[in-house]
XYZ file of C-alpha atoms in Angstrom:
396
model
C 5.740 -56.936 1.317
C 7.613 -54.311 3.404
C 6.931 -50.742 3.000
C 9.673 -48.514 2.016
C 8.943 -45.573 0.916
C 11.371 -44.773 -2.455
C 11.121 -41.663 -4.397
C 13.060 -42.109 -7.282
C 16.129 -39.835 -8.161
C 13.813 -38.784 -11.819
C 10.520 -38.253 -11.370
C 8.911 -40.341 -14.334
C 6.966 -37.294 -16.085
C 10.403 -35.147 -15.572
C 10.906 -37.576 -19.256
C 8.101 -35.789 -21.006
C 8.907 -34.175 -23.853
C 6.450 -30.994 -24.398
C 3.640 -31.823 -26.092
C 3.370 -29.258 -28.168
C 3.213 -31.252 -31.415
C -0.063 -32.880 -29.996
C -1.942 -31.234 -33.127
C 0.302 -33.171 -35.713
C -2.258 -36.167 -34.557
C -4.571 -34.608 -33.149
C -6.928 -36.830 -34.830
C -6.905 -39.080 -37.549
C -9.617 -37.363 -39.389
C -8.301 -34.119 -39.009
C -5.299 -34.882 -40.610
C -6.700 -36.582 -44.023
C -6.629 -39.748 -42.514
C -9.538 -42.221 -42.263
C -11.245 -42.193 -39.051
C -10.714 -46.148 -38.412
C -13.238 -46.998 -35.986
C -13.366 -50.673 -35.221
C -16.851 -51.564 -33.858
C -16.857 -53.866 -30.615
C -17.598 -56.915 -32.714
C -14.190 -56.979 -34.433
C -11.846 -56.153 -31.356
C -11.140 -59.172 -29.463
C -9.423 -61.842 -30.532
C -9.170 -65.771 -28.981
C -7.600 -65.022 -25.795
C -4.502 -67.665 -25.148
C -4.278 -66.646 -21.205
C -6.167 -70.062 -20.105
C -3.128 -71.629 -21.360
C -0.737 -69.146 -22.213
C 0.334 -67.806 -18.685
C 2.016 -64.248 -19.925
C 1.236 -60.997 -20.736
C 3.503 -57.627 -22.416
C 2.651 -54.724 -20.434
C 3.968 -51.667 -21.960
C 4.717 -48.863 -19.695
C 6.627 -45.005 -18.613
C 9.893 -45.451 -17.450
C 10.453 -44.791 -13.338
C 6.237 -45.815 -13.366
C 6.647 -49.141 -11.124
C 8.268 -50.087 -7.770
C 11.630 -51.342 -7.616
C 14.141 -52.741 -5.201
C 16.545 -50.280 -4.256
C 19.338 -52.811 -3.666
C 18.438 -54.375 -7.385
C 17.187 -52.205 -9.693
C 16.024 -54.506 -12.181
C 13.679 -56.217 -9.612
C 9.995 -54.467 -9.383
C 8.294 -56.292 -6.458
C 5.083 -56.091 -6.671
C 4.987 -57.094 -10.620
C 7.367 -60.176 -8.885
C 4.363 -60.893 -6.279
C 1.668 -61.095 -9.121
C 4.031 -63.684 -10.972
C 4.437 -65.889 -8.055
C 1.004 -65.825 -7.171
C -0.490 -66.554 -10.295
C 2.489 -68.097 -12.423
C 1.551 -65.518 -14.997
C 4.850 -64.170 -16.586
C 4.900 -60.541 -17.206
C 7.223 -59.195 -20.020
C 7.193 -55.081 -18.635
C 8.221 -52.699 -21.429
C 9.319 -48.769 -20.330
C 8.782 -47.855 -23.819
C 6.830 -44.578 -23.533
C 7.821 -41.707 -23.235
C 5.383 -39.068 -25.007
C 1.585 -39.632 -25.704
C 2.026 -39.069 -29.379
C 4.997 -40.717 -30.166
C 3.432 -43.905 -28.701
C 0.119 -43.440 -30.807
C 2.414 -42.768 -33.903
C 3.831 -46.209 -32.784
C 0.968 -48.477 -32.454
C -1.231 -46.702 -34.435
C -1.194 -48.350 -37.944
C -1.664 -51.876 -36.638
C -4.869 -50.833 -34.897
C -6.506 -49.129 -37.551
C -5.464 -51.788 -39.569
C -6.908 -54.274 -37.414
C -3.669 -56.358 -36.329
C -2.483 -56.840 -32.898
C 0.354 -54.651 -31.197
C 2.151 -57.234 -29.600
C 1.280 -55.444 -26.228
C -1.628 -57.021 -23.832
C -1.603 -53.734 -21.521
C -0.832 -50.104 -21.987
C -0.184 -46.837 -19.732
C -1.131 -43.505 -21.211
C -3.038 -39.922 -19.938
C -6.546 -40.140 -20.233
C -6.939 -37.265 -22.485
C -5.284 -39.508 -24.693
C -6.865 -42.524 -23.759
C -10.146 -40.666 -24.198
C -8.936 -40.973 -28.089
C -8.655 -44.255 -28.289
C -11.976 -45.237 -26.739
C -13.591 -42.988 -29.227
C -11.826 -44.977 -32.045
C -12.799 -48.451 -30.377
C -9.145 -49.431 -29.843
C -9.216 -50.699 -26.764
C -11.356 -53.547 -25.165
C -13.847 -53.103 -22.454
C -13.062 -55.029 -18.961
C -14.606 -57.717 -17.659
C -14.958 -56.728 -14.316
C -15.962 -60.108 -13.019
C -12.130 -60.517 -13.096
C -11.391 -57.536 -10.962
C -13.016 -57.472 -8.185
C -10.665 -55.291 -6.060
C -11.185 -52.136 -8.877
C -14.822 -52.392 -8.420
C -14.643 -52.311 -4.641
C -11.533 -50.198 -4.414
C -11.484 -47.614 -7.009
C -11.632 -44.062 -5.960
C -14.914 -42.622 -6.433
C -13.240 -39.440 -8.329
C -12.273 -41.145 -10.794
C -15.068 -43.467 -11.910
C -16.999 -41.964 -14.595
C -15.104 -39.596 -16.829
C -16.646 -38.237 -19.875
C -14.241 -40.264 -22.397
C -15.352 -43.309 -20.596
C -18.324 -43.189 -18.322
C -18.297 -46.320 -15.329
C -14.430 -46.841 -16.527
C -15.506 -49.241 -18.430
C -12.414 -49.781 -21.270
C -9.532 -48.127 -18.851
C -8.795 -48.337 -15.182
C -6.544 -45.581 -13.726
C -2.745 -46.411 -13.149
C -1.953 -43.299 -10.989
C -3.401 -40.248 -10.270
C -2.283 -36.369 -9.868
C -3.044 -32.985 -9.614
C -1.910 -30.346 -11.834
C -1.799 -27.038 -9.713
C 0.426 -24.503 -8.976
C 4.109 -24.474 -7.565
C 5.326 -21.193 -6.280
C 8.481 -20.641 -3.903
C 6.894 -19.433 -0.571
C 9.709 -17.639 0.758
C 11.368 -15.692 -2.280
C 8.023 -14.631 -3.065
C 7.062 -13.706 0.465
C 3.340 -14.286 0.265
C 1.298 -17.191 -0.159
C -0.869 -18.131 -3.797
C -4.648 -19.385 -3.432
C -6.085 -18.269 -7.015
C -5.235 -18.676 -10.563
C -5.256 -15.188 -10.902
C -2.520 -14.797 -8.227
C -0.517 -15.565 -11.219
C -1.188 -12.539 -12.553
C 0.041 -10.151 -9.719
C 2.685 -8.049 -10.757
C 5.095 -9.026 -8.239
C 5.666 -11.832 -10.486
C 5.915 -9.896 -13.935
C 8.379 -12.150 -15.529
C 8.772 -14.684 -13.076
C 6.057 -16.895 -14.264
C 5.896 -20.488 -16.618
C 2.658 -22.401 -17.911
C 2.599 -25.559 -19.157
C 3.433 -25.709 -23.265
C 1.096 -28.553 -23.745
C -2.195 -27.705 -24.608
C -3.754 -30.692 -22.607
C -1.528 -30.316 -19.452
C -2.139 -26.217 -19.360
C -6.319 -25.328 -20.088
C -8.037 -26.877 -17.315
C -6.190 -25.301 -14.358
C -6.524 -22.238 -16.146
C -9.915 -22.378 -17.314
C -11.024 -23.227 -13.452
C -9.491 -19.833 -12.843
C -12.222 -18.376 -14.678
C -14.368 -19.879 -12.892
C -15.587 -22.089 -15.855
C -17.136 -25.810 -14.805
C -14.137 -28.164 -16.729
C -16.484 -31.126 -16.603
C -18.493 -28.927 -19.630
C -16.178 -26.278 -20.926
C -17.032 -25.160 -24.318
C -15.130 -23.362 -27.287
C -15.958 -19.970 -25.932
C -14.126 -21.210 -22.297
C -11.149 -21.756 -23.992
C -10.758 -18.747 -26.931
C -11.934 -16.282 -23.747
C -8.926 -18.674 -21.469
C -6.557 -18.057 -24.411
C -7.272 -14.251 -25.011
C -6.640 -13.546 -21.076
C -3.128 -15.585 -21.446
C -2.315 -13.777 -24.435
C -2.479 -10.244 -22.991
C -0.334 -11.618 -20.085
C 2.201 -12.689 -22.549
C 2.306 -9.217 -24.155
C 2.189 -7.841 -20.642
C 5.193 -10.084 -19.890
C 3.793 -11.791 -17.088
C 4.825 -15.440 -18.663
C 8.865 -16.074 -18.027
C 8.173 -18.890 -20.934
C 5.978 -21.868 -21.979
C 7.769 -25.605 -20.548
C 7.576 -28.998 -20.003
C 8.900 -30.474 -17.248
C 11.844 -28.254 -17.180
C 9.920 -25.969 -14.825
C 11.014 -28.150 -11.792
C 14.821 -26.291 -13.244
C 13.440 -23.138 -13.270
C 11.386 -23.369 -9.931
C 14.547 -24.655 -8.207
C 16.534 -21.791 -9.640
C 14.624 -18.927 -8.765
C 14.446 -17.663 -12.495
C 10.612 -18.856 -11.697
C 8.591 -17.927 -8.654
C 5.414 -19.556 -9.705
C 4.212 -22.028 -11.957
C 1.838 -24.521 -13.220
C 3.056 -27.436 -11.623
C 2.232 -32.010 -10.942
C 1.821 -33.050 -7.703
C 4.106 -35.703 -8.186
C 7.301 -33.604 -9.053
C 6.801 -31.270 -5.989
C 6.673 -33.969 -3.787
C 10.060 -34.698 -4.520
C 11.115 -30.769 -5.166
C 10.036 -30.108 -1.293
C 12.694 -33.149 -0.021
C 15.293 -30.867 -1.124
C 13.681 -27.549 -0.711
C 10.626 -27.042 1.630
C 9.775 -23.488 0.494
C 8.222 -24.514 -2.519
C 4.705 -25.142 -1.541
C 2.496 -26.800 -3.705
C -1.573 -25.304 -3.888
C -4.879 -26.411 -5.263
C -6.546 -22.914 -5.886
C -9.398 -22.029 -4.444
C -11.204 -22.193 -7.634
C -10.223 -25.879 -7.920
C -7.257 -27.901 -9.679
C -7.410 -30.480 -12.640
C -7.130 -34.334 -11.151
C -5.702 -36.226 -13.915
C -4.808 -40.184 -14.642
C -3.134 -42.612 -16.532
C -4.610 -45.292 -17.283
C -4.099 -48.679 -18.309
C -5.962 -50.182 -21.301
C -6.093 -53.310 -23.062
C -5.729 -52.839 -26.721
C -7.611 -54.688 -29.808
C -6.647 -58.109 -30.201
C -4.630 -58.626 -27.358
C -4.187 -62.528 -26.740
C -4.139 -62.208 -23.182
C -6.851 -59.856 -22.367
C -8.136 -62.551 -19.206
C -4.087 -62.386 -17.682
C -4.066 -58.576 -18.216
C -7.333 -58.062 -16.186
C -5.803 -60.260 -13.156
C -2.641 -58.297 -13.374
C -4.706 -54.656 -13.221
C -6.615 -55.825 -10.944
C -3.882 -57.024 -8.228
C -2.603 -53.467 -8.240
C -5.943 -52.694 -6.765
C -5.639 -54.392 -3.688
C -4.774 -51.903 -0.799
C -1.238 -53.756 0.351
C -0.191 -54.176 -3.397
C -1.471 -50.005 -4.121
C 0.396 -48.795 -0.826
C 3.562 -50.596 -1.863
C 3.351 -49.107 -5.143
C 2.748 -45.416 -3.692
C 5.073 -45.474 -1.473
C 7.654 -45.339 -4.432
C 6.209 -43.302 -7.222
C 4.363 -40.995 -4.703
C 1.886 -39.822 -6.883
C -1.889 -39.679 -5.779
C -3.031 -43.336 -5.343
C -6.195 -44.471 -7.163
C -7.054 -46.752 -4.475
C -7.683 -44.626 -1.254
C -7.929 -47.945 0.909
C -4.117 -47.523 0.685
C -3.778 -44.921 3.076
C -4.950 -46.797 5.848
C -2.376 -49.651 4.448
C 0.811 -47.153 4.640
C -0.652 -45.587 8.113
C -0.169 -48.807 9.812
C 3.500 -49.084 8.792
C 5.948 -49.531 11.651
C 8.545 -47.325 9.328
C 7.203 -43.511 10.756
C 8.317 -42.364 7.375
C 6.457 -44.881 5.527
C 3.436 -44.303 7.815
C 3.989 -40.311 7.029
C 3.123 -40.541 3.496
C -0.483 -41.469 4.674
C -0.846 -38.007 5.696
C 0.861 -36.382 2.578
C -2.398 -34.660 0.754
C -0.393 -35.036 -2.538
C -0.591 -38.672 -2.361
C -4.166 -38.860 -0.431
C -5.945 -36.072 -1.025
C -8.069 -34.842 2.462
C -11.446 -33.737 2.076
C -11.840 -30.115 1.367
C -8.790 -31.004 -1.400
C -11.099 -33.308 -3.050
C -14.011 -30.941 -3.055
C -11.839 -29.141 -5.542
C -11.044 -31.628 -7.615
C -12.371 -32.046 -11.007
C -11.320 -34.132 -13.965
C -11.772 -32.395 -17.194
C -13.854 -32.735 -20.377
C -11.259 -33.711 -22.991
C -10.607 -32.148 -26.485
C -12.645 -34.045 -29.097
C -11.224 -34.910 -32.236
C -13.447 -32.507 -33.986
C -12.021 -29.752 -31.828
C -8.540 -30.512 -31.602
C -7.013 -28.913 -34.450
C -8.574 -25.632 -33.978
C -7.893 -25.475 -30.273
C -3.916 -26.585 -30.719
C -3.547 -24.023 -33.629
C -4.936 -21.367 -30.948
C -2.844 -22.337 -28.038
C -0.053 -23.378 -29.961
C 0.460 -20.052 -31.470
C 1.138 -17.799 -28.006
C 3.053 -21.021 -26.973
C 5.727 -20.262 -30.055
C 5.022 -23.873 -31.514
């Protein structure tokens, strides 16, 4: 397949909606609601893909490669199709965490199939769904390429040690954004953040999953283990910055506005939309702190009952061969999960192409890495407490 490299006119998380609301279900027991585990015996169900060659594979919009000439034409999902005569109905049907587990939600606690052999979501919320046994765990005799190819980051996080019910989709990096020449100095600590050159002029992430690590790692605090008195000390210190009037506001994606503006100078920020904020403005730089950054996925999972759990394994794992992975990068431009990639794009004839090798925001370089943690998520138990908390010096 040639390599072109795309970046799409919308980045894919610029469609978030804040996810402030995350504590309306923040867990099914919290909210009155039976907890609904299904034990491992009772989640598969006869899978039809020996026989039945298709699959629904429910994704983000702007989350997949596409032709530029033909929009409706993805490429890569085209390759798998031809080479395996598997026929892949692809579904850009989510668009917030939440809303999607409000969506599918009563047929798996009710034990009945979603219709959908593959899903996309973040892996703090993916982490849920493992603990309620919704999803499947992978036969990885059927994906050879993720066992061999996976990046070693993001093997074993707490929600799912070994990876062994999701495999990562893409990758990223929430860090800070700041506008190098209107501020006229560079950032390399959270608590930069805090100078008071920027009194006004800053934004955090509203959501209360996208926002604590970063901030957390500012205070020095280990994210792989953070406990309840890391985040109530994290919240009291972003309080008194809010009364100080540090924070310009709480936002979702909207920062990328603000940032472009000038009405922010700094911010929390994904890797993914600065990568495309720097094509049309190369002052804003884009920083993992010296105290370390979150590295975050989304993941794809293959919920209870699916009737083509064999197809959807072949299908996640073609996305982990290095060509297929450096096709796919090359157009979202977030960090790849399959590092083998780089040396893919690298020996493009296209120098642009080949550039994107080099880009740390797509493959991280060493000392990047070294900073790179992925976080403990917020247990169910937890969840409501912490969300109240955050939610109120948010304004939720």
């Amino acid at each position: 397949m040639p390599l072109t490299p795309r970046t799409p006119p919308l980045s894919r998380r610029t469609l978030l909606r804040a996810l402030g609301a995350g504590a309306a279900l923040g867990g099914l027991a919290g909210c009155g609601v039976p907890a609904a585990y299904v034990p491992p015996a009772k989640r598969a169900a006869a899978d039809l893909s020996a026989t039945d060659k298709r699959l629904t594979w429910a994704n983000w919009p702007l989350y997949i490669d596409t032709d530029d000439e033909h929009p409706g034409r993805r490429p890569t999902l085209e390759d798998f199709e031809k080479r395996t005569g598997v026929s892949v109905a692809y579904v850009e049907e989510i668009n917030d965490n939440d809303e999607f587990f409000g969506k599918i939600s009563p047929a798996l606690m009710n034990h009945q199939p979603t219709d959908r052999d593959l899903i996309v979501i973040s892996d703090w919320m993916c982490g849920r769904f493992v603990r309620l046994g919704w999803v499947q765990e992978m036969d990885r005799s059927r994906q050879p390429n993720v066992t061999k190819y996976l990046d070693p980051l993001l093997r074993s996080p707490a929600f799912d040690p070994g990876r062994r019910f999701t495999v990562p989709w893409q990758s990223g990096i929430t860090g800070i954004a700041y506008n190098r020449r209107r501020l006229g100095r560079e950032i390399r600590h959270v608590s930069d953040l805090w100078a008071s050159d920027l009194r006004g002029r800053v934004a955090l992430l509203s959501g209360l999953d996208e926002a604590f690590a970063l901030l957390m790692l500012g205070d020095g605090v280990d994210i792989t283990a953070w406990t309840a008195d890391d985040f109530h000390r994290v919240c009291d210190r972003v309080e008194e910055q809010v009364g100080k009037g540090q924070v310009r506001r709480f936002t979702g994606n909207d920062y990328i506005k603000d940032l472009s503006s000038g009405d922010v100078l700094a911010c929390q920020a994904y890797s993914g939309d600065v990568i495309q904020l720097q094509a049309d403005d190369p002052d804003i730089e884009f920083v993992v702190p010296e105290e370390g950054a979150e590295l975050w996925a989304e993941s794809l999972m293959i919920p209870n009952l699916a009737r083509h759990k064999a197809n959807a394994e072949k299908l996640i794992d073609h996305y982990y061969e290095p060509e297929v992975a450096a096709e796919l990068a090359a157009w979202v431009n977030y960090v790849c999960p399959v590092p083998a990639a780089q040396d893919v794009l690298a020996s493009a004839k296209d120098e642009e192409t080949a550039a994107l090798a080099e880009d740390p925001l797509i493959f991280p370089d060493a000392a990047m890495r070294r900073r790179l943690a992925i976080a403990r998520d917020i247990g169910a138990g937890e969840r409501a407490e912490f969300a109240k908390r955050w939610n109120a010096i948010v304004g939720l």
